[in-house]
Short mmCIF file of C-alpha atoms and ligand atoms in Angstrom, two decimals:
data_model
loop_
_atom_site.label_atom_id
_atom_site.label_comp_id
_atom_site.label_asym_id
_atom_site.label_seq_id
_atom_site.Cartn_x
_atom_site.Cartn_y
_atom_site.Cartn_z
CA UNK A 19 151.60 128.77 146.48
CA UNK A 20 148.49 127.60 148.33
CA UNK A 21 147.68 128.69 151.85
CA UNK A 22 144.83 127.68 154.09
CA UNK A 23 143.44 129.33 157.16
CA UNK A 24 144.64 127.81 160.46
CA UNK A 25 147.58 126.01 158.84
CA UNK A 26 151.13 127.15 159.57
CA UNK A 27 152.49 126.16 156.18
CA UNK A 28 151.84 126.72 152.50
CA UNK A 29 152.00 124.30 149.59
CA UNK A 30 153.66 124.62 146.20
CA UNK A 31 151.93 122.09 143.91
CA UNK A 32 154.53 122.57 141.18
CA UNK A 33 156.87 120.39 143.28
CA UNK A 34 154.64 117.35 142.72
CA UNK A 35 156.39 116.71 139.39
CA UNK A 36 159.72 116.16 141.15
CA UNK A 37 158.56 114.18 144.14
CA UNK A 38 157.66 110.73 142.81
CA UNK A 39 154.28 110.62 144.51
CA UNK A 40 155.29 110.20 148.15
CA UNK A 41 151.78 111.06 149.34
CA UNK A 42 150.43 108.02 147.46
CA UNK A 43 153.10 105.50 148.51
CA UNK A 44 154.97 104.37 151.61
CA UNK A 45 153.31 103.01 154.70
CA UNK A 46 149.90 101.44 154.46
CA UNK A 47 146.98 103.73 155.27
CA UNK A 48 143.33 104.36 154.59
CA UNK A 49 142.30 106.27 151.46
CA UNK A 50 138.66 107.06 152.14
CA UNK A 51 136.27 107.45 149.24
CA UNK A 52 132.65 108.64 149.46
CA UNK A 53 129.58 107.31 147.63
CA UNK A 54 129.54 110.21 145.14
CA UNK A 55 133.28 109.79 144.49
CA UNK A 56 132.77 106.05 143.96
CA UNK A 57 130.07 106.81 141.39
CA UNK A 58 132.21 109.30 139.46
CA UNK A 59 135.36 107.18 139.49
CA UNK A 60 133.57 103.98 138.49
CA UNK A 61 131.90 105.80 135.59
CA UNK A 62 135.26 107.17 134.51
CA UNK A 63 136.72 103.66 134.54
CA UNK A 64 133.71 102.26 132.67
CA UNK A 65 132.72 99.91 135.48
CA UNK A 66 129.43 99.28 137.24
CA UNK A 67 129.58 100.52 140.82
CA UNK A 68 129.49 97.02 142.33
CA UNK A 69 132.27 95.83 140.00
CA UNK A 70 134.35 98.87 140.86
CA UNK A 71 133.87 98.31 144.60
CA UNK A 72 134.83 94.65 144.36
CA UNK A 73 137.92 95.36 142.32
CA UNK A 74 139.33 98.48 143.94
CA UNK A 75 137.85 99.04 147.41
CA UNK A 76 137.45 97.41 150.79
CA UNK A 77 135.07 98.25 153.58
CA UNK A 78 136.18 99.01 157.11
CA UNK A 79 134.67 101.08 159.94
CA UNK A 80 131.51 101.26 157.80
CA UNK A 81 133.32 103.20 155.05
CA UNK A 82 135.10 102.37 151.84
CA UNK A 83 138.84 102.73 151.40
CA UNK A 84 140.91 102.23 148.23
CA UNK A 85 142.99 99.05 148.08
CA UNK A 86 146.76 99.21 148.07
CA UNK A 87 149.44 97.26 146.24
CA UNK A 88 152.99 96.34 147.23
CA UNK A 89 155.47 98.89 145.95
CA UNK A 90 159.17 99.50 146.61
CA UNK A 91 159.25 97.55 149.87
CA UNK A 92 156.11 99.34 151.11
CA UNK A 93 152.70 100.06 149.68
CA UNK A 94 151.08 102.29 147.09
CA UNK A 95 147.51 103.19 146.33
CA UNK A 96 146.20 100.82 143.69
CA UNK A 97 145.66 103.83 141.41
CA UNK A 98 149.25 105.02 141.68
CA UNK A 99 150.83 105.07 138.22
CA UNK A 100 154.21 103.42 138.73
CA UNK A 101 155.58 104.54 135.39
CA UNK A 102 154.68 108.20 135.62
CA UNK A 103 154.96 108.30 139.42
CA UNK A 104 151.67 110.10 139.90
CA UNK A 105 147.97 109.49 140.36
CA UNK A 106 146.46 107.43 137.55
CA UNK A 107 142.98 108.83 138.21
CA UNK A 108 143.98 112.39 139.12
CA UNK A 109 140.82 114.17 137.90
CA UNK A 110 138.68 111.73 139.88
CA UNK A 111 140.79 111.30 143.02
CA UNK A 112 138.87 111.50 146.29
CA UNK A 113 138.64 114.52 148.53
CA UNK A 114 141.22 113.09 150.95
CA UNK A 115 143.78 113.28 148.14
CA UNK A 116 142.59 116.68 146.92
CA UNK A 117 142.95 118.26 150.34
CA UNK A 118 146.46 116.95 151.00
CA UNK A 119 148.61 118.41 152.65
CA UNK A 120 146.01 120.46 154.53
CA UNK A 121 144.87 117.73 156.91
CA UNK A 122 144.17 118.46 160.57
CA UNK A 123 146.32 115.43 161.36
CA UNK A 124 149.42 117.23 160.10
CA UNK A 125 148.91 120.20 162.42
CA UNK A 126 150.29 117.97 165.18
CA UNK A 127 152.65 115.99 162.91
CA UNK A 128 154.64 118.61 161.04
CA UNK A 129 157.87 116.59 160.94
CA UNK A 130 156.08 113.70 159.27
CA UNK A 131 154.65 116.07 156.69
CA UNK A 132 158.00 117.71 156.07
CA UNK A 133 159.58 114.31 155.41
CA UNK A 134 156.77 113.35 153.05
CA UNK A 135 156.15 116.47 150.98
CA UNK A 136 158.77 118.69 149.34
CA UNK A 137 156.04 121.12 148.28
CA UNK A 138 155.37 122.22 151.85
CA UNK A 139 156.97 125.49 153.00
CA UNK A 140 157.06 126.63 156.60
S1 SF4 B 211 143.65 108.10 144.40
FE1 SF4 B 211 145.37 109.02 143.33
S2 SF4 B 211 146.00 110.79 144.62
FE2 SF4 B 211 144.73 109.43 145.89
S3 SF4 B 211 146.21 108.07 146.94
FE3 SF4 B 211 145.48 107.03 145.06
S4 SF4 B 211 147.05 107.50 143.51
FE4 SF4 B 211 147.26 109.00 145.20
#
């Protein structure tokens, strides 16, 4: 069970196997990725950085975000593995994904988090 200072909940990552990847699917949203994360993930996928960016990212607000695809009447991250229902690039996922569910945003939006993540315990 993971805890983090200043957060009122803890997180049991073992629940991810049962969940179907709700943190990677649903409503459309930004999945920010930094320059160093772009480099590592493009190398992992065997692509040159510019090819990787063109294929998988878009730029907005002067930053890169990962593209999404239509999935189950909503959206999923383009790296979501629909067969295994988990992240297809797990070892190379960006920090935004690694730090879920400990986002400042959720401090004020606990009900949204509760609906999204069965691993969260209050
Ligand atoms: S990179 Fe992986 S963990 Fe992050 S949203 Fe996409 S599928 Fe989910």
